[in-house]
Amino acid sequence: MIIKQLSVFLENKSGRLNEVARLLGDANINMTAFSIADTSDFGILRVVVSNPEEALKILKENHFSVQLTDVVCLLCPNKPGALSKALEILDVENIPIEYMYAFSTGNSANIVIRPANVQKCIEVLQKHKLELVKSSDLYKI
Amino acid sequence: MYWNKKIECASRQALTEIQSERLVKTVKRVYENIPYYREKMDNTGITPAKIKSIDDISKLPFTTKTDLRDNYPFGAFAVPMNEIVRVHASSGTTGRPTVVGYSKNDIEMWSENVARCLCMAGVNPNDMVQVAYGYGLFTGGLGLHYGTEYLGATTIPISGGNTKKQIQLMRDFGSTVICCTPSYALYIAEVLTEMGIDPDSLKLRTGILGAEPWSENMRKEIEQKLKIKAIDIYGLSEIVGPGVSCECTQQAGMHVNEDHFYPEIIDPETLKPMPPGEVGELVFSTISKEGIPLLRYRTRDLTRLIYDKCECGRTLVRMEKCKGRSDDMLIIRGVNVFPSQIESVLLEMSETEPHYLLIVERDDNLDTLKIQVEVQEQFFSDEIKELQNLTKKIKANIESTLGISVTVQLVEPRTIERTAGKAKRVIDNREL
């Protein structure tokens, strides 16, 4: 249930994101979801890809500061109130979240979550019968 | 106006006699009292008996900042600690500062030299002098302070910064002289304009400016904007502090107080003396100092010496404005900064070799230092707050080492240019 997300350090200057996209594209690696957290000087690209290990290798070879980060992906219905329900569980069970981002496809929404404690988060979500996306499924999207 | 006409206008022969006598005594004293000098001289086969006049000075070994670091803190002192009445310190090439000590006589000697400088710059006992160099371990503040008092001028020990207060005192007290770094003088001029104060309404007429390199263009700007005569004063703490040399009102080179600080110009590569008038590295021997006498200390400043008699009547040799450095030291807001200091801070924070670049700019006449650090694996985190904490930590550690404020910017690996395997460490965009 653990998803390997790529985290890439990017300077705030033009062309850097494209450089990552191009390298991954050339290696035929698809990006399923991504988000960028930014400050005035730099940003961190967080991206779920079809082949994390290979992507890590390629970006390292090209001198990017990059690491794999464990995240979980929650699947919930693409309708009002669905996210709130999930968040309330995490809140009640006291699972702090570092960051999250989401994308929806048709009737379902995928929410990528980086909890402080990945294992505990998975246990809690499963206990409450929430659906988690398998890494093999997510990488294929 | 001369403070000490007998010396300042002495014949070359008379100066040489004084220098010879003082050098011989100094060599004997350091050989007897400082183990590292004795070892150095023994290693090169020089005995004090072989030094008979100032012409023999080139037989002596050089002293460098590294020697002072190796003898940190007090190993280079030539008198017992109970005869040292004050210490000052400046930045070393790495973590350890360079420490210097003064005996009672040294303070007196230093004060007289600064008084000479002020006098040749046209300052007199009727002046009201604002000392806006930093007070503390830095020699600038206290050095000028003792000199202005020795001269008999009224001294305002305001120290650096707090520009509005500086201006208020200029107006209320009627200060006639300001002592500060040239970039701070320009900054004061700017604040005056912002406050809508006409410099002609002030009594200010002279600036005693030093502790950092500055150009003739900058002099013109300062003189126009502050309506003062801008005088260049030179010194370094290892030799004594400010007052080693200073311009007279002719502004045609800085007269070296060579009866105390004997100057030579050497080729920084071969270490051989340069022919008179050629540009090379300035080397000083202190020939009267008791606390920490230094023989042939390499200043790393590049300049040349002019032996012609000056229009002002002084015969003391003049040195031109420094044209650069033979090492990588930067002077930022009057503070000496070595790239190696920053490297050692970064090394302490990570296990592998850090890649960094120093970018020096002059914004609104104030020097700024930005440090770019490559985010390599040991520094990288997936979380913004971790990276921001890292930036803050690097900033705080560097600031406490250098003593000046800096900005730190994290950059991607390999963005800092490598030349022949070695990174270029400094980009200095100041137009000095």
GROMACS .gro file of N, CA, C and O in nm, chain B residues 114-185:
model
  288
  255VAL      N    1   4.798   5.738   1.475
  255VAL     CA    2   4.666   5.781   1.427
  255VAL      C    3   4.657   5.934   1.433
  255VAL      O    4   4.605   5.998   1.341
  256ALA      N    5   4.711   5.992   1.540
  256ALA     CA    6   4.710   6.139   1.551
  256ALA      C    7   4.787   6.202   1.434
  256ALA      O    8   4.743   6.301   1.374
  257ARG      N    9   4.901   6.142   1.399
  257ARG     CA   10   4.976   6.189   1.282
  257ARG      C   11   4.888   6.187   1.157
  257ARG      O   12   4.886   6.282   1.079
  258CYS      N   13   4.818   6.073   1.141
  258CYS     CA   14   4.732   6.056   1.022
  258CYS      C   15   4.623   6.164   1.018
  258CYS      O   16   4.600   6.227   0.914
  259LEU      N   17   4.558   6.182   1.132
  259LEU     CA   18   4.449   6.281   1.138
  259LEU      C   19   4.503   6.419   1.105
  259LEU      O   20   4.443   6.496   1.030
  260CYS      N   21   4.619   6.448   1.162
  260CYS     CA   22   4.681   6.578   1.142
  260CYS      C   23   4.714   6.600   0.994
  260CYS      O   24   4.687   6.707   0.939
  261MET      N   25   4.770   6.498   0.929
  261MET     CA   26   4.806   6.515   0.787
  261MET      C   27   4.680   6.525   0.701
  261MET      O   28   4.682   6.581   0.592
  262ALA      N   29   4.566   6.475   0.754
  262ALA     CA   30   4.439   6.484   0.680
  262ALA      C   31   4.370   6.617   0.707
  262ALA      O   32   4.261   6.642   0.656
  263GLY      N   33   4.433   6.702   0.789
  263GLY     CA   34   4.378   6.835   0.814
  263GLY      C   35   4.290   6.844   0.937
  263GLY      O   36   4.225   6.945   0.961
  264VAL      N   37   4.288   6.738   1.018
  264VAL     CA   38   4.209   6.741   1.141
  264VAL      C   39   4.292   6.809   1.249
  264VAL      O   40   4.413   6.790   1.256
  265ASN      N   41   4.228   6.890   1.334
  265ASN     CA   42   4.302   6.959   1.439
  265ASN      C   43   4.226   6.955   1.571
  265ASN      O   44   4.111   6.910   1.574
  266PRO      N   45   4.289   7.001   1.680
  266PRO     CA   46   4.224   6.988   1.812
  266PRO      C   47   4.089   7.060   1.824
  266PRO      O   48   4.012   7.033   1.916
  267ASN      N   49   4.060   7.151   1.733
  267ASN     CA   50   3.930   7.219   1.740
  267ASN      C   51   3.817   7.137   1.679
  267ASN      O   52   3.701   7.176   1.685
  268ASP      N   53   3.852   7.024   1.618
  268ASP     CA   54   3.750   6.946   1.548
  268ASP      C   55   3.663   6.864   1.642
  268ASP      O   56   3.704   6.828   1.753
  269MET      N   57   3.542   6.837   1.591
  269MET     CA   58   3.447   6.750   1.661
  269MET      C   59   3.438   6.624   1.574
  269MET      O   60   3.390   6.628   1.461
  270VAL      N   61   3.492   6.513   1.626
  270VAL     CA   62   3.510   6.393   1.542
  270VAL      C   63   3.413   6.282   1.581
  270VAL      O   64   3.410   6.238   1.696
  271GLN      N   65   3.336   6.239   1.483
  271GLN     CA   66   3.241   6.132   1.505
  271GLN      C   67   3.308   6.000   1.462
  271GLN      O   68   3.336   5.982   1.344
  272VAL      N   69   3.334   5.912   1.558
  272VAL     CA   70   3.399   5.785   1.523
  272VAL      C   71   3.289   5.682   1.499
  272VAL      O   72   3.230   5.629   1.593
  273ALA      N   73   3.264   5.657   1.371
  273ALA     CA   74   3.154   5.567   1.333
  273ALA      C   75   3.205   5.433   1.281
  273ALA      O   76   3.135   5.364   1.207
  274TYR      N   77   3.328   5.398   1.317
  274TYR     CA   78   3.373   5.260   1.295
  274TYR      C   79   3.320   5.178   1.412
  274TYR      O   80   3.296   5.232   1.520
  275GLY      N   81   3.308   5.047   1.391
  275GLY     CA   82   3.262   4.961   1.499
  275GLY      C   83   3.361   4.959   1.615
  275GLY      O   84   3.482   4.955   1.594
  276TYR      N   85   3.309   4.966   1.737
  276TYR     CA   86   3.392   4.952   1.857
  276TYR      C   87   3.388   4.806   1.898
  276TYR      O   88   3.286   4.740   1.883
  277GLY      N   89   3.497   4.757   1.951
  277GLY     CA   90   3.498   4.618   1.996
  277GLY      C   91   3.628   4.552   1.956
  277GLY      O   92   3.734   4.615   1.956
  278LEU      N   93   3.620   4.425   1.922
  278LEU     CA   94   3.742   4.350   1.885
  278LEU      C   95   3.806   4.406   1.758
  278LEU      O   96   3.926   4.399   1.738
  279PHE      N   97   3.721   4.462   1.670
  279PHE     CA   98   3.768   4.528   1.549
  279PHE      C   99   3.850   4.650   1.589
  279PHE      O  100   3.813   4.724   1.680
  280THR      N  101   3.963   4.672   1.521
  280THR     CA  102   4.053   4.781   1.563
  280THR      C  103   4.005   4.920   1.519
  280THR      O  104   4.055   5.020   1.570
  281GLY      N  105   3.909   4.924   1.424
  281GLY     CA  106   3.867   5.053   1.368
  281GLY      C  107   3.820   5.155   1.471
  281GLY      O  108   3.873   5.266   1.477
  282GLY      N  109   3.721   5.117   1.551
  282GLY     CA  110   3.660   5.212   1.645
  282GLY      C  111   3.759   5.263   1.747
  282GLY      O  112   3.788   5.383   1.755
  283LEU      N  113   3.816   5.172   1.827
  283LEU     CA  114   3.905   5.215   1.934
  283LEU      C  115   4.034   5.277   1.880
  283LEU      O  116   4.090   5.368   1.941
  284GLY      N  117   4.079   5.229   1.763
  284GLY     CA  118   4.200   5.286   1.704
  284GLY      C  119   4.183   5.434   1.675
  284GLY      O  120   4.264   5.517   1.717
  285LEU      N  121   4.076   5.469   1.606
  285LEU     CA  122   4.051   5.610   1.574
  285LEU      C  123   4.021   5.690   1.701
  285LEU      O  124   4.062   5.805   1.716
  286HIS      N  125   3.948   5.624   1.793
  286HIS     CA  126   3.910   5.691   1.917
  286HIS      C  127   4.034   5.740   1.994
  286HIS      O  128   4.044   5.857   2.031
  287TYR      N  129   4.129   5.649   2.014
  287TYR     CA  130   4.250   5.688   2.087
  287TYR      C  131   4.329   5.794   2.011
  287TYR      O  132   4.389   5.883   2.071
  288GLY      N  133   4.326   5.783   1.877
  288GLY     CA  134   4.399   5.881   1.797
  288GLY      C  135   4.339   6.021   1.806
  288GLY      O  136   4.411   6.120   1.820
  289THR      N  137   4.207   6.028   1.799
  289THR     CA  138   4.144   6.162   1.803
  289THR      C  139   4.163   6.225   1.941
  289THR      O  140   4.188   6.345   1.952
  290GLU      N  141   4.155   6.141   2.046
  290GLU     CA  142   4.178   6.195   2.180
  290GLU      C  143   4.323   6.242   2.195
  290GLU      O  144   4.349   6.347   2.253
  291TYR      N  145   4.415   6.162   2.142
  291TYR     CA  146   4.558   6.194   2.150
  291TYR      C  147   4.584   6.328   2.082
  291TYR      O  148   4.661   6.411   2.129
  292LEU      N  149   4.516   6.347   1.969
  292LEU     CA  150   4.529   6.471   1.894
  292LEU      C  151   4.471   6.589   1.972
  292LEU      O  152   4.513   6.703   1.956
  293GLY      N  153   4.372   6.559   2.055
  293GLY     CA  154   4.309   6.665   2.133
  293GLY      C  155   4.178   6.712   2.075
  293GLY      O  156   4.120   6.811   2.120
  294ALA      N  157   4.127   6.641   1.975
  294ALA     CA  158   3.997   6.676   1.919
  294ALA      C  159   3.887   6.623   2.010
  294ALA      O  160   3.912   6.539   2.096
  295THR      N  161   3.765   6.673   1.992
  295THR     CA  162   3.653   6.622   2.070
  295THR      C  163   3.604   6.493   2.003
  295THR      O  164   3.571   6.493   1.885
  296THR      N  165   3.601   6.386   2.081
  296THR     CA  166   3.569   6.255   2.023
  296THR      C  167   3.426   6.213   2.055
  296THR      O  168   3.385   6.217   2.171
  297ILE      N  169   3.352   6.175   1.954
  297ILE     CA  170   3.217   6.122   1.975
  297ILE      C  171   3.218   5.973   1.943
  297ILE      O  172   3.221   5.934   1.827
  298PRO      N  173   3.216   5.889   2.046
  298PRO     CA  174   3.231   5.744   2.021
  298PRO      C  175   3.098   5.678   1.986
  298PRO      O  176   3.048   5.593   2.058
  299ILE      N  177   3.042   5.715   1.874
  299ILE     CA  178   2.906   5.669   1.840
  299ILE      C  179   2.906   5.526   1.784
  299ILE      O  180   2.804   5.460   1.783
  300SER      N  181   3.021   5.478   1.737
  300SER     CA  182   3.033   5.345   1.675
  300SER      C  183   2.952   5.339   1.545
  300SER      O  184   2.897   5.439   1.501
  301GLY      N  185   2.946   5.221   1.485
  301GLY     CA  186   2.881   5.212   1.353
  301GLY      C  187   2.730   5.195   1.363
  301GLY      O  188   2.676   5.166   1.468
  302GLY      N  189   2.661   5.215   1.253
  302GLY     CA  190   2.517   5.192   1.247
  302GLY      C  191   2.435   5.305   1.306
  302GLY      O  192   2.489   5.410   1.343
  303ASN      N  193   2.303   5.282   1.316
  303ASN     CA  194   2.210   5.383   1.368
  303ASN      C  195   2.225   5.517   1.294
  303ASN      O  196   2.252   5.621   1.354
  304THR      N  197   2.203   5.512   1.164
  304THR     CA  198   2.236   5.624   1.077
  304THR      C  199   2.161   5.752   1.112
  304THR      O  200   2.216   5.862   1.106
  305LYS      N  201   2.035   5.740   1.152
  305LYS     CA  202   1.958   5.861   1.186
  305LYS      C  203   2.020   5.933   1.305
  305LYS      O  204   2.026   6.055   1.309
  306LYS      N  205   2.067   5.854   1.402
  306LYS     CA  206   2.133   5.913   1.518
  306LYS      C  207   2.264   5.980   1.475
  306LYS      O  208   2.298   6.089   1.524
  307GLN      N  209   2.336   5.915   1.386
  307GLN     CA  210   2.460   5.976   1.335
  307GLN      C  211   2.430   6.115   1.280
  307GLN      O  212   2.500   6.212   1.309
  308ILE      N  213   2.322   6.121   1.201
  308ILE     CA  214   2.288   6.247   1.137
  308ILE      C  215   2.239   6.350   1.239
  308ILE      O  216   2.274   6.468   1.232
  309GLN      N  217   2.162   6.301   1.336
  309GLN     CA  218   2.115   6.392   1.441
  309GLN      C  219   2.234   6.457   1.514
  309GLN      O  220   2.235   6.579   1.537
  310LEU      N  221   2.335   6.374   1.547
  310LEU     CA  222   2.450   6.430   1.619
  310LEU      C  223   2.530   6.525   1.530
  310LEU      O  224   2.584   6.625   1.577
  311MET      N  225   2.537   6.491   1.399
  311MET     CA  226   2.604   6.583   1.307
  311MET      C  227   2.539   6.721   1.313
  311MET      O  228   2.606   6.824   1.311
  312ARG      N  229   2.406   6.721   1.318
  312ARG     CA  230   2.333   6.849   1.320
  312ARG      C  231   2.346   6.916   1.456
  312ARG      O  232   2.378   7.034   1.465
  313ASP      N  233   2.318   6.838   1.563
  313ASP     CA  234   2.310   6.900   1.696
  313ASP      C  235   2.448   6.935   1.752
  313ASP      O  236   2.464   7.038   1.816
  314PHE      N  237   2.546   6.847   1.731
  314PHE     CA  238   2.680   6.870   1.788
  314PHE      C  239   2.768   6.952   1.693
  314PHE      O  240   2.870   7.004   1.732
  315GLY      N  241   2.731   6.954   1.565
  315GLY     CA  242   2.814   7.022   1.467
  315GLY      C  243   2.942   6.947   1.438
  315GLY      O  244   3.051   7.005   1.429
  316SER      N  245   2.932   6.815   1.421
  316SER     CA  246   3.051   6.733   1.392
  316SER      C  247   3.119   6.784   1.266
  316SER      O  248   3.052   6.817   1.168
  317THR      N  249   3.252   6.790   1.269
  317THR     CA  250   3.326   6.838   1.152
  317THR      C  251   3.398   6.725   1.079
  317THR      O  252   3.435   6.739   0.965
  318VAL      N  253   3.417   6.611   1.151
  318VAL     CA  254   3.490   6.498   1.091
  318VAL      C  255   3.412   6.370   1.117
  318VAL      O  256   3.359   6.350   1.227
  319ILE      N  257   3.405   6.285   1.015
  319ILE     CA  258   3.344   6.153   1.034
  319ILE      C  259   3.448   6.047   1.000
  319ILE      O  260   3.520   6.058   0.900
  320CYS      N  261   3.458   5.944   1.086
  320CYS     CA  262   3.549   5.833   1.059
  320CYS      C  263   3.462   5.708   1.040
  320CYS      O  264   3.389   5.669   1.131
  321CYS      N  265   3.467   5.650   0.922
  321CYS     CA  266   3.387   5.530   0.895
  321CYS      C  267   3.436   5.463   0.768
  321CYS      O  268   3.532   5.509   0.707
  322THR      N  269   3.369   5.356   0.727
  322THR     CA  270   3.406   5.293   0.600
  322THR      C  271   3.351   5.381   0.487
  322THR      O  272   3.249   5.447   0.504
  323PRO      N  273   3.417   5.381   0.370
  323PRO     CA  274   3.367   5.463   0.259
  323PRO      C  275   3.224   5.424   0.216
  323PRO      O  276   3.145   5.513   0.181
  324SER      N  277   3.191   5.297   0.223
  324SER     CA  278   3.055   5.261   0.183
  324SER      C  279   2.953   5.314   0.283
  324SER      O  280   2.844   5.354   0.246
  325TYR      N  281   2.990   5.319   0.410
  325TYR     CA  282   2.898   5.374   0.508
  325TYR      C  283   2.883   5.526   0.489
  325TYR      O  284   2.773   5.581   0.505
  326ALA      N  285   2.991   5.592   0.449
  326ALA     CA  286   2.984   5.736   0.422
  326ALA      C  287   2.882   5.763   0.311
  326ALA      O  288   2.800   5.854   0.320
   0.00000   0.00000   0.00000
